[in-house]
Amino acid sequence: MARRKIVKIDEEKCNGCGQCVDACAEGAIEIIDGKARLVSETYCDGLGDCLGECPQGAITIEEREAELFNEAATKEHLEARAHRGEKMPCGCPGTMAKRIEREPAHTTHASMGSIPSELTNWPVQLRLVPSNAPYFRGADLLLAADCVPFALADFHSRFLRGKPLVIGCPKLDDAEYYVEKLADVLASSSVKSLTVVHMEVPCCSALTRIAEAAIERAGVDVPLRDATVSIEGQVIQEECIERQPSGKGG
C-alpha cells in the first residue's frame, strides 16, 4: 500500500451511463447493479482519463492509501475479459440492471382489455445481465431461446410469470461464453431452479446442453426443467431432466 492518486466514484451522482467504462483503457471501472464501480485499485493508474467523460460529475481523483497500479495484472485482466468476449460492459443507460415492479395480473389494464407483461427484470440478454444482479438471488430462473416469445403466444403467462428471464441464441452466439456466464449466475445467486425453453429446431436444443454444462461448471445442484416449442407455436414437450449430483457444491 502507498499513498497515491486514484479514482473516486460518487454513487449518489452516478446514473450508470457507462461513459467512464469506455474511457478507462485499463478496465478498472465496470457497471455493477446500475452504478459505476472501481473493480480493483490495482487496475487504476490514477491518471483520470474517465473524469471528462462523466456527465454527472460523479468521478474525481483523490489522494489516499491504495494498492499500487499493477500493469501486468491489468494486462491479464483485459486479456481475460477479451477471451470471454467482453470488450467492455455495455455503457448504454438502457442496459442498467433493474427490477420491474408489476401490479397483480388481474388488475393491470383490465378495463382496457390488454394483456399485462410478466417481465420483471432488465436487461434480459445473457451477455448483458450482471451475474450478481439482485433479481437472480434465490429465484426460479428462466432461460429462453430468442425466438420462443415470438412463437409461443402464452409465453408470459405459461413460463415467464414469477421468474427472472435471460435469453440467448445458441446458433448465433458463443456457446462457451454462455456456459461460463450462466455458471457465474448460478454460482453467485443461489438460484433455486432453472427452466429452459427452446424451439424444436436441432440447433436450438443446444440451449439445454448449455444449461447442463453451466450447472456442472458452477458446482451446484439446481433442478432443471426443459420445454420444447414447435415453430407452429405449441409446447410439444416438457420434462424434468434428471442429473447426477455434481459433488462440487459447498
mmCIF file of C-alpha atoms in Angstrom:
data_model
loop_
_atom_site.group_PDB
_atom_site.id
_atom_site.type_symbol
_atom_site.label_atom_id
_atom_site.label_comp_id
_atom_site.label_asym_id
_atom_site.label_seq_id
_atom_site.Cartn_x
_atom_site.Cartn_y
_atom_site.Cartn_z
ATOM 1 C CA MET A 1 0.000 0.000 0.000
ATOM 2 C CA ALA A 2 1.180 3.520 -0.767
ATOM 3 C CA ARG A 3 -0.319 6.992 -0.785
ATOM 4 C CA ARG A 4 -1.171 7.853 -4.374
ATOM 5 C CA LYS A 5 -3.807 9.332 -6.665
ATOM 6 C CA ILE A 6 -6.757 7.101 -7.504
ATOM 7 C CA VAL A 7 -10.291 7.390 -8.880
ATOM 8 C CA LYS A 8 -13.190 8.109 -6.507
ATOM 9 C CA ILE A 9 -16.785 7.499 -7.673
ATOM 10 C CA ASP A 10 -19.768 9.186 -6.020
ATOM 11 C CA GLU A 11 -22.539 6.596 -6.414
ATOM 12 C CA GLU A 12 -25.195 9.127 -5.428
ATOM 13 C CA LYS A 13 -24.382 11.185 -8.517
ATOM 14 C CA CYS A 14 -23.720 8.242 -10.856
ATOM 15 C CA ASN A 15 -26.584 7.389 -13.218
ATOM 16 C CA GLY A 16 -24.915 4.311 -14.697
ATOM 17 C CA CYS A 17 -24.478 5.761 -18.200
ATOM 18 C CA GLY A 18 -21.193 3.858 -18.584
ATOM 19 C CA GLN A 19 -19.225 6.536 -20.444
ATOM 20 C CA CYS A 20 -16.435 6.191 -17.886
ATOM 21 C CA VAL A 21 -16.250 2.458 -18.614
ATOM 22 C CA ASP A 22 -15.468 3.080 -22.262
ATOM 23 C CA ALA A 23 -12.938 5.785 -21.339
ATOM 24 C CA CYS A 24 -10.968 3.586 -18.937
ATOM 25 C CA ALA A 25 -8.374 1.775 -21.045
ATOM 26 C CA GLU A 26 -7.319 -0.316 -18.041
ATOM 27 C CA GLY A 27 -10.773 -1.791 -17.426
ATOM 28 C CA ALA A 28 -10.734 -0.567 -13.826
ATOM 29 C CA ILE A 29 -14.376 0.562 -13.880
ATOM 30 C CA GLU A 30 -17.454 -1.563 -14.527
ATOM 31 C CA ILE A 31 -21.200 -1.010 -14.257
ATOM 32 C CA ILE A 32 -22.404 -3.170 -11.358
ATOM 33 C CA ASP A 33 -26.035 -3.096 -10.209
ATOM 34 C CA GLY A 34 -26.562 0.037 -12.287
ATOM 35 C CA LYS A 35 -23.643 2.033 -10.845
ATOM 36 C CA ALA A 36 -20.054 2.649 -11.927
ATOM 37 C CA ARG A 37 -17.658 0.982 -9.519
ATOM 38 C CA LEU A 38 -13.883 0.609 -9.260
ATOM 39 C CA VAL A 39 -13.375 -3.147 -9.544
ATOM 40 C CA SER A 40 -9.762 -3.153 -8.368
ATOM 41 C CA GLU A 41 -7.333 -0.500 -7.171
ATOM 42 C CA THR A 42 -4.515 -2.317 -8.967
ATOM 43 C CA TYR A 43 -6.155 -1.616 -12.349
ATOM 44 C CA CYS A 44 -6.453 2.161 -11.801
ATOM 45 C CA ASP A 45 -3.418 4.220 -12.826
ATOM 46 C CA GLY A 46 -4.881 7.390 -11.301
ATOM 47 C CA LEU A 47 -4.409 9.454 -14.467
ATOM 48 C CA GLY A 48 -8.122 10.189 -14.695
ATOM 49 C CA ASP A 49 -8.951 9.579 -18.357
ATOM 50 C CA CYS A 50 -12.503 8.861 -17.166
ATOM 51 C CA LEU A 51 -13.037 12.241 -15.462
ATOM 52 C CA GLY A 52 -14.006 14.252 -18.512
ATOM 53 C CA GLU A 53 -16.374 11.543 -19.725
ATOM 54 C CA CYS A 54 -18.746 11.681 -16.717
ATOM 55 C CA PRO A 55 -21.733 13.928 -17.477
ATOM 56 C CA GLN A 56 -22.832 13.797 -13.823
ATOM 57 C CA GLY A 57 -19.526 14.900 -12.314
ATOM 58 C CA ALA A 58 -19.522 11.709 -10.241
ATOM 59 C CA ILE A 59 -15.817 10.956 -10.721
ATOM 60 C CA THR A 60 -12.926 12.738 -9.051
ATOM 61 C CA ILE A 61 -9.314 11.937 -8.253
ATOM 62 C CA GLU A 62 -8.345 11.655 -4.606
ATOM 63 C CA GLU A 63 -5.044 11.000 -2.908
ATOM 64 C CA ARG A 64 -5.159 8.210 -0.337
ATOM 65 C CA GLU A 65 -3.634 4.906 0.727
ATOM 66 C CA ALA A 66 -4.234 2.416 -2.086
ATOM 67 C CA GLU A 67 -2.716 -0.622 -3.720
ATOM 68 C CA LEU A 68 -0.156 0.271 -6.358
ATOM 69 C CA PHE A 69 -1.127 0.222 -10.023
ATOM 70 C CA ASN A 70 -0.101 -3.176 -11.421
ATOM 71 C CA GLU A 71 0.475 -3.046 -15.162
ATOM 72 C CA ALA A 72 0.962 -6.813 -15.508
ATOM 73 C CA ALA A 73 -2.221 -7.630 -13.589
ATOM 74 C CA THR A 74 -4.121 -5.059 -15.641
ATOM 75 C CA LYS A 75 -2.949 -6.647 -18.871
ATOM 76 C CA GLU A 76 -4.079 -10.096 -17.658
ATOM 77 C CA HIS A 77 -7.424 -8.634 -16.622
ATOM 78 C CA LEU A 78 -8.001 -7.124 -20.074
ATOM 79 C CA GLU A 79 -6.890 -10.283 -21.864
ATOM 80 C CA ALA A 80 -9.194 -12.438 -19.744
ATOM 81 C CA ARG A 81 -12.140 -10.182 -20.474
ATOM 82 C CA ALA A 82 -11.370 -10.185 -24.189
ATOM 83 C CA HIS A 83 -11.167 -14.001 -24.105
ATOM 84 C CA ARG A 84 -14.668 -14.112 -22.597
ATOM 85 C CA GLY A 85 -15.912 -11.898 -25.406
ATOM 86 C CA GLU A 86 -16.433 -8.904 -23.118
ATOM 87 C CA LYS A 87 -14.887 -5.897 -24.847
ATOM 88 C CA MET A 88 -16.359 -3.743 -22.109
ATOM 89 C CA PRO A 89 -19.640 -3.905 -20.206
ATOM 90 C CA CYS A 90 -22.099 -2.014 -22.383
ATOM 91 C CA GLY A 91 -22.201 1.599 -21.338
ATOM 92 C CA CYS A 92 -25.652 2.316 -22.744
ATOM 93 C CA PRO A 93 -28.012 3.588 -20.000
ATOM 94 C CA GLY A 94 -30.654 1.233 -21.410
ATOM 95 C CA THR A 95 -28.698 -1.774 -20.164
ATOM 96 C CA MET A 96 -28.685 -0.746 -16.499
ATOM 97 C CA ALA A 97 -29.831 -3.678 -14.370
ATOM 98 C CA LYS A 98 -33.223 -3.043 -12.870
ATOM 99 C CA ARG A 99 -36.158 -4.862 -11.342
ATOM 100 C CA ILE A 100 -39.562 -4.076 -12.865
ATOM 101 C CA GLU A 101 -42.402 -3.908 -10.358
ATOM 102 C CA ARG A 102 -45.700 -5.244 -11.658
ATOM 103 C CA GLU A 103 -49.250 -4.817 -10.453
ATOM 104 C CA PRO A 104 -51.223 -8.055 -9.934
ATOM 105 C CA ALA A 105 -52.157 -9.505 -13.313
ATOM 106 C CA HIS A 106 -55.886 -9.439 -12.583
ATOM 107 C CA THR A 107 -55.894 -5.654 -12.061
ATOM 108 C CA THR A 108 -53.414 -4.418 -14.641
ATOM 109 C CA HIS A 109 -55.144 -2.779 -17.631
ATOM 110 C CA ALA A 110 -58.232 -4.915 -17.031
ATOM 111 C CA SER A 111 -60.538 -2.131 -18.169
ATOM 112 C CA MET A 112 -58.547 -1.704 -21.374
ATOM 113 C CA GLY A 113 -58.637 -5.386 -22.237
ATOM 114 C CA SER A 114 -54.882 -5.598 -22.809
ATOM 115 C CA ILE A 115 -52.657 -8.431 -21.601
ATOM 116 C CA PRO A 116 -50.099 -7.366 -18.962
ATOM 117 C CA SER A 117 -46.424 -8.170 -19.348
ATOM 118 C CA GLU A 118 -44.838 -10.554 -16.841
ATOM 119 C CA LEU A 119 -41.283 -9.306 -17.421
ATOM 120 C CA THR A 120 -39.722 -8.308 -14.093
ATOM 121 C CA ASN A 121 -36.063 -7.675 -14.956
ATOM 122 C CA TRP A 122 -33.917 -5.737 -17.405
ATOM 123 C CA PRO A 123 -31.733 -6.379 -19.345
ATOM 124 C CA VAL A 124 -32.606 -9.896 -20.470
ATOM 125 C CA GLN A 125 -29.848 -10.806 -22.952
ATOM 126 C CA LEU A 126 -27.467 -13.256 -21.259
ATOM 127 C CA ARG A 127 -24.429 -11.308 -22.499
ATOM 128 C CA LEU A 128 -25.673 -8.120 -20.849
ATOM 129 C CA VAL A 129 -27.100 -9.188 -17.491
ATOM 130 C CA PRO A 130 -24.865 -8.721 -14.424
ATOM 131 C CA SER A 131 -24.088 -12.167 -12.995
ATOM 132 C CA ASN A 132 -24.845 -10.970 -9.463
ATOM 133 C CA ALA A 133 -27.986 -8.967 -10.247
ATOM 134 C CA PRO A 134 -30.234 -8.910 -7.151
ATOM 135 C CA TYR A 135 -33.233 -10.254 -9.056
ATOM 136 C CA PHE A 136 -31.421 -13.599 -9.544
ATOM 137 C CA ARG A 137 -30.962 -14.301 -5.828
ATOM 138 C CA GLY A 138 -32.923 -17.343 -4.719
ATOM 139 C CA ALA A 139 -35.006 -17.173 -7.889
ATOM 140 C CA ASP A 140 -36.530 -19.682 -10.267
ATOM 141 C CA LEU A 141 -34.596 -18.659 -13.380
ATOM 142 C CA LEU A 142 -35.938 -18.883 -16.929
ATOM 143 C CA LEU A 143 -33.549 -19.308 -19.874
ATOM 144 C CA ALA A 144 -35.304 -18.910 -23.220
ATOM 145 C CA ALA A 145 -34.158 -19.025 -26.813
ATOM 146 C CA ASP A 146 -34.568 -15.699 -28.611
ATOM 147 C CA CYS A 147 -37.313 -16.984 -30.915
ATOM 148 C CA VAL A 148 -39.540 -18.560 -28.263
ATOM 149 C CA PRO A 149 -41.525 -15.467 -27.173
ATOM 150 C CA PHE A 150 -42.417 -14.794 -30.813
ATOM 151 C CA ALA A 151 -43.611 -18.336 -31.495
ATOM 152 C CA LEU A 152 -45.411 -19.045 -28.202
ATOM 153 C CA ALA A 153 -48.395 -16.769 -27.705
ATOM 154 C CA ASP A 154 -48.827 -17.503 -23.988
ATOM 155 C CA PHE A 155 -45.103 -17.374 -23.137
ATOM 156 C CA HIS A 156 -45.631 -14.721 -20.445
ATOM 157 C CA SER A 157 -48.398 -16.489 -18.557
ATOM 158 C CA ARG A 158 -47.146 -20.037 -19.068
ATOM 159 C CA PHE A 159 -43.420 -19.663 -18.406
ATOM 160 C CA LEU A 160 -42.347 -16.125 -17.509
ATOM 161 C CA ARG A 161 -44.651 -15.281 -14.606
ATOM 162 C CA GLY A 162 -42.686 -15.001 -11.354
ATOM 163 C CA LYS A 163 -39.278 -15.686 -12.940
ATOM 164 C CA PRO A 164 -36.338 -13.509 -13.949
ATOM 165 C CA LEU A 165 -35.510 -14.054 -17.609
ATOM 166 C CA VAL A 166 -32.336 -14.424 -19.660
ATOM 167 C CA ILE A 167 -32.347 -15.069 -23.391
ATOM 168 C CA GLY A 168 -29.823 -16.221 -25.969
ATOM 169 C CA CYS A 169 -29.340 -17.914 -29.331
ATOM 170 C CA PRO A 170 -27.075 -20.991 -29.245
ATOM 171 C CA LYS A 171 -26.709 -20.953 -33.027
ATOM 172 C CA LEU A 172 -25.600 -17.346 -33.498
ATOM 173 C CA ASP A 173 -23.718 -16.708 -30.256
ATOM 174 C CA ASP A 174 -20.700 -18.182 -28.467
ATOM 175 C CA ALA A 175 -21.920 -21.280 -26.607
ATOM 176 C CA GLU A 176 -18.813 -21.467 -24.409
ATOM 177 C CA TYR A 177 -19.327 -17.871 -23.315
ATOM 178 C CA TYR A 178 -22.945 -18.684 -22.456
ATOM 179 C CA VAL A 179 -21.840 -21.649 -20.334
ATOM 180 C CA GLU A 180 -19.365 -19.501 -18.413
ATOM 181 C CA LYS A 181 -21.770 -16.592 -17.930
ATOM 182 C CA LEU A 182 -24.683 -18.784 -16.848
ATOM 183 C CA ALA A 183 -22.397 -20.676 -14.467
ATOM 184 C CA ASP A 184 -21.440 -17.339 -12.884
ATOM 185 C CA VAL A 185 -25.116 -16.504 -12.392
ATOM 186 C CA LEU A 186 -25.880 -19.898 -10.832
ATOM 187 C CA ALA A 187 -22.839 -19.865 -8.557
ATOM 188 C CA SER A 188 -23.262 -16.328 -7.244
ATOM 189 C CA SER A 189 -27.025 -16.108 -6.799
ATOM 190 C CA SER A 190 -28.233 -19.351 -5.139
ATOM 191 C CA VAL A 191 -30.732 -19.893 -7.954
ATOM 192 C CA LYS A 192 -33.453 -22.349 -6.853
ATOM 193 C CA SER A 193 -34.304 -23.823 -10.248
ATOM 194 C CA LEU A 194 -33.628 -23.377 -13.939
ATOM 195 C CA THR A 195 -36.178 -23.749 -16.726
ATOM 196 C CA VAL A 196 -35.014 -23.851 -20.344
ATOM 197 C CA VAL A 197 -37.470 -23.123 -23.171
ATOM 198 C CA HIS A 198 -36.237 -23.573 -26.738
ATOM 199 C CA MET A 199 -37.520 -24.140 -30.229
ATOM 200 C CA GLU A 200 -37.837 -27.607 -31.804
ATOM 201 C CA VAL A 201 -35.146 -26.950 -34.437
ATOM 202 C CA PRO A 202 -31.998 -29.005 -33.720
ATOM 203 C CA CYS A 203 -29.594 -26.076 -33.244
ATOM 204 C CA CYS A 204 -31.855 -24.555 -30.581
ATOM 205 C CA SER A 205 -31.781 -27.676 -28.397
ATOM 206 C CA ALA A 206 -28.147 -26.788 -27.680
ATOM 207 C CA LEU A 207 -29.528 -24.336 -25.120
ATOM 208 C CA THR A 208 -30.351 -27.289 -22.879
ATOM 209 C CA ARG A 209 -26.810 -28.625 -23.156
ATOM 210 C CA ILE A 210 -25.505 -25.160 -22.301
ATOM 211 C CA ALA A 211 -27.654 -25.146 -19.179
ATOM 212 C CA GLU A 212 -26.452 -28.603 -18.145
ATOM 213 C CA ALA A 213 -22.821 -27.625 -18.677
ATOM 214 C CA ALA A 214 -23.302 -24.404 -16.696
ATOM 215 C CA ILE A 215 -24.808 -26.274 -13.742
ATOM 216 C CA GLU A 216 -21.882 -28.672 -13.790
ATOM 217 C CA ARG A 217 -19.325 -25.878 -14.021
ATOM 218 C CA ALA A 218 -20.971 -23.910 -11.217
ATOM 219 C CA GLY A 219 -20.880 -26.976 -8.988
ATOM 220 C CA VAL A 220 -24.494 -26.555 -7.892
ATOM 221 C CA ASP A 221 -27.400 -28.986 -7.768
ATOM 222 C CA VAL A 222 -30.180 -26.998 -9.394
ATOM 223 C CA PRO A 223 -33.385 -28.667 -10.634
ATOM 224 C CA LEU A 224 -33.550 -28.373 -14.425
ATOM 225 C CA ARG A 225 -36.736 -28.342 -16.487
ATOM 226 C CA ASP A 226 -36.796 -28.377 -20.273
ATOM 227 C CA ALA A 227 -39.567 -27.336 -22.655
ATOM 228 C CA THR A 228 -39.661 -27.537 -26.435
ATOM 229 C CA VAL A 229 -41.781 -25.224 -28.604
ATOM 230 C CA SER A 230 -42.789 -26.038 -32.178
ATOM 231 C CA ILE A 231 -42.476 -23.467 -34.945
ATOM 232 C CA GLU A 232 -46.292 -23.527 -35.073
ATOM 233 C CA GLY A 233 -46.341 -22.187 -31.521
ATOM 234 C CA GLN A 234 -47.202 -25.249 -29.434
ATOM 235 C CA VAL A 235 -45.381 -26.677 -26.414
ATOM 236 C CA ILE A 236 -44.655 -30.187 -27.661
ATOM 237 C CA GLN A 237 -42.580 -31.453 -24.749
ATOM 238 C CA GLU A 238 -41.970 -30.582 -21.108
ATOM 239 C CA GLU A 239 -39.784 -32.623 -18.800
ATOM 240 C CA CYS A 240 -37.594 -32.576 -15.730
ATOM 241 C CA ILE A 241 -34.050 -33.529 -16.604
ATOM 242 C CA GLU A 242 -32.557 -35.968 -14.142
ATOM 243 C CA ARG A 243 -28.951 -35.209 -13.311
ATOM 244 C CA GLN A 244 -26.339 -36.817 -11.119
ATOM 245 C CA PRO A 245 -25.295 -34.553 -8.209
ATOM 246 C CA SER A 246 -22.090 -32.772 -9.190
ATOM 247 C CA GLY A 247 -20.469 -33.205 -5.806
ATOM 248 C CA LYS A 248 -18.744 -29.840 -6.230
ATOM 249 C CA GLY A 249 -21.077 -27.708 -4.183
ATOM 250 C CA GLY A 250 -20.184 -26.414 -0.765
#
